[in-house]
Each structure stands twice: as structure tokens, then as C-alpha cells.
Tab-separated table of C-alpha atoms and ligand atoms in Angstrom:
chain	number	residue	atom	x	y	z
I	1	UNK	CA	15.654	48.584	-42.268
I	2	UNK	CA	17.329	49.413	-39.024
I	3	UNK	CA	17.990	52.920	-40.366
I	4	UNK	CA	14.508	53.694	-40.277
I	5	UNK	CA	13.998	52.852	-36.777
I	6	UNK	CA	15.547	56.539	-35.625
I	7	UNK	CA	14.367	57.851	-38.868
I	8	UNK	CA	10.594	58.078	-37.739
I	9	UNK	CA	10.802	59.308	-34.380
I	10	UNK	CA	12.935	62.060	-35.961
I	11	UNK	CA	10.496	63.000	-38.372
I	12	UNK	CA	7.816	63.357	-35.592
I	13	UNK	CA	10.314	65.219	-33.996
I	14	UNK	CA	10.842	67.935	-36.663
I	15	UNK	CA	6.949	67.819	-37.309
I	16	UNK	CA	5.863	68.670	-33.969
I	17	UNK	CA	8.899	71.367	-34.320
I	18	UNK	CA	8.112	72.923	-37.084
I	19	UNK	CA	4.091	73.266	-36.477
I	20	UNK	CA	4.988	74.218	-32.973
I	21	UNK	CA	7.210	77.331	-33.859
I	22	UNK	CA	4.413	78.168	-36.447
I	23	UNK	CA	1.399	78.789	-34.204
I	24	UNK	CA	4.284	80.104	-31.921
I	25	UNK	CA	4.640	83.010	-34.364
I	26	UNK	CA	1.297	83.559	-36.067
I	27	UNK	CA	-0.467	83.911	-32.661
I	28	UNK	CA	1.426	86.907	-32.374
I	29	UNK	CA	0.066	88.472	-35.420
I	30	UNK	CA	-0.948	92.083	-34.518
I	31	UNK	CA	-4.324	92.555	-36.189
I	32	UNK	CA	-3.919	95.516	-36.665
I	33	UNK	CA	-4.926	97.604	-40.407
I	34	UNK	CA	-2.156	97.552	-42.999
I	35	UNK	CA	-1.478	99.680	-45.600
I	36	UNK	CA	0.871	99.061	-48.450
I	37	UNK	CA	3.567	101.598	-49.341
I	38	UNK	CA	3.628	99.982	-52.975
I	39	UNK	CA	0.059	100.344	-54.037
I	40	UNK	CA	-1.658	101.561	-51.217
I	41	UNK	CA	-3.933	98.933	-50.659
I	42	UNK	CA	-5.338	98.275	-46.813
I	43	UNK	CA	-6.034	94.935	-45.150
I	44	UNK	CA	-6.372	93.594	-41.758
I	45	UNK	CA	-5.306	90.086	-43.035
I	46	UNK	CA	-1.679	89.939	-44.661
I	47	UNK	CA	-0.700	87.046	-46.514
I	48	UNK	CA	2.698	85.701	-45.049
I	49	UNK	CA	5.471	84.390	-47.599
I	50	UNK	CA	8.463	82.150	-46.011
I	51	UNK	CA	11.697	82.115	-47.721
I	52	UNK	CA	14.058	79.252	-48.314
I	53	UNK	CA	12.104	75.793	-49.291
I	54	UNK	CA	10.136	73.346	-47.578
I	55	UNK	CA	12.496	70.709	-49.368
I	56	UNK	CA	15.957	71.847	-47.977
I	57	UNK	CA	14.799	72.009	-44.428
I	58	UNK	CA	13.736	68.276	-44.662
I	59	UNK	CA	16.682	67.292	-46.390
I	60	UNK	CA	19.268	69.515	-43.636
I	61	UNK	CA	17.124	67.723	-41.073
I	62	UNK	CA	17.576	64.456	-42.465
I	63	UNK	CA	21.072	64.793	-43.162
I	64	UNK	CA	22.486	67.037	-40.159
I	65	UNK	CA	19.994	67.757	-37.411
I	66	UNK	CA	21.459	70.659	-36.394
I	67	UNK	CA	21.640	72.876	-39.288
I	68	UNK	CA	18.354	71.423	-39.902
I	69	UNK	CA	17.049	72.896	-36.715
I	70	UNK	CA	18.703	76.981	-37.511
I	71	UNK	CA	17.080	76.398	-41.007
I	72	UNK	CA	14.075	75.745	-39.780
I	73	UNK	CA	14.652	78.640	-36.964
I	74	UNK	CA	16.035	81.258	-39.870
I	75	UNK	CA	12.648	80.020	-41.784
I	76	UNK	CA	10.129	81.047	-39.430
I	77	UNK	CA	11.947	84.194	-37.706
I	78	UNK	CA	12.123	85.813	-41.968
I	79	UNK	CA	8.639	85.194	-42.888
I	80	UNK	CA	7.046	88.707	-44.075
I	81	UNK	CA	3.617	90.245	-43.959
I	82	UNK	CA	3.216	90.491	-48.128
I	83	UNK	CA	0.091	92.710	-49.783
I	84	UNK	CA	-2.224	90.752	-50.999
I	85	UNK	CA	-3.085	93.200	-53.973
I	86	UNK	CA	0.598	93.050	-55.166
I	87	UNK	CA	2.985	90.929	-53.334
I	88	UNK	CA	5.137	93.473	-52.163
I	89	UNK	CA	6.662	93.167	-48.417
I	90	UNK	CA	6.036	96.870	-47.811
I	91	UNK	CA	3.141	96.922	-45.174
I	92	UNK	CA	3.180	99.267	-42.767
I	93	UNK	CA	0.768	99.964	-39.623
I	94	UNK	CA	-2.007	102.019	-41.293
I	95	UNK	CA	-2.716	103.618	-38.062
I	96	UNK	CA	0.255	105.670	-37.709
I	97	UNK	CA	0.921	109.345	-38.587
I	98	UNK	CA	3.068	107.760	-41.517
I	99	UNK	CA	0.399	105.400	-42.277
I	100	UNK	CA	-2.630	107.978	-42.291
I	101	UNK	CA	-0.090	110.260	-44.330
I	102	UNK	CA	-0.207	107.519	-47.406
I	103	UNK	CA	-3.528	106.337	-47.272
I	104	UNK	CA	-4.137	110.160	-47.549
I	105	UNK	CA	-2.043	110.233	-50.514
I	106	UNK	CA	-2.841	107.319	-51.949
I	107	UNK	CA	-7.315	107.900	-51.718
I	108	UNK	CA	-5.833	111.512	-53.555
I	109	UNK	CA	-4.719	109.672	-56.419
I	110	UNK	CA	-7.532	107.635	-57.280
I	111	UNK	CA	-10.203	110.526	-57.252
Z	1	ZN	ZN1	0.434	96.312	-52.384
């Protein structure tokens, strides 16, 4: 059982990593309205999707700690801000000329 000795401290470790970088990041959500290019939907609150798997990172950490620690890095830094109407990562700032220009075009359509 000696193995596990290092084993839990390491865990810990990667915990307090990985929740660490995550408030890191989502305290520096803008707030600001979104509108989606896709189906024109606005929203203040984005839903945020994370690509690669929860899985793999533990196991890289496990296994290699340093790959573990750029997966977990590459994780956080290519989450997107996804619609929550249609799942699409095509949010843009609503209050832009470019933004204004599609929610224009997009209130059109549905009158
Ligand atoms: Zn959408």
C-alpha cells in the first residue's frame, strides 16, 4: 500500500489545481449580452462546454504528471461560451455594431 502514500497527496494536488484554474477563468466572465449568430437567440448567461474528458485528465495525471498538468491547462484555456437555445459556439457580444446588425435581422425574421 506504499503506492498510495504519494498517490493521495497528488490527488489533492490536482484537485485544488483544477478547481483553482476554474474560478481562475469563470471570474473573468464578461457579463455582458450575447447574441447567437446561429439562431439569434440573446442571453446574459452562456452555458460553457469543455472539451477533452474529465477521465483522461485523471488518468494523464495519474500516469505522467506533466502531461497531466498541459491537459488540464489545454482543458480550461478551450472551454467555449455555447447558446443555450442551440448549442452552437457562435456567441458574439450583442452590443456591437455587428451584434445590433443581427439581432436586427434576426427580430425581422420572426415578425
Ligand atoms: Zn443559438
Amino acid at each position: 500500500m506504499e503506492a498510495l502514500a504519494w498517490l493521495v497527496p497528488l490527488i489533492l494536488v490536482v484537485a485544488i489545481f483544477v478547481v483553482g484554474v476554474r474560478a481562475l477563468l469563470s471570474s473573468r466572465r464578461s457579463g455582458e449580452p450575447l447574441i447567437c449568430t446561429t439562431c439569434g437567440a440573446q442571453t446574459d448567461m452562456p452555458q460553457s462546454k469543455t472539451r477533452g474528458s474529465f477521465a483522461i485528465e485523471i488518468v494523464l495525471w495519474l500516469a505522467f504528471v506533466i502531461p497531466g498538468l498541459l491537459y488540464s491547462l489545454w482543458r480550461q484555456s478551450t472551454r467555449q461560451k455555447v447558446c443555450p437555445s442551440c448549442g452552437n459556439a457562435t456567441l458574439i457580444v450583442a452590443n456591437t455594431p455587428d451584434g445590433r446588425k443581427r439581432a436586427a435581422r434576426f427580430s425581422e425574421g420572426k415578425s
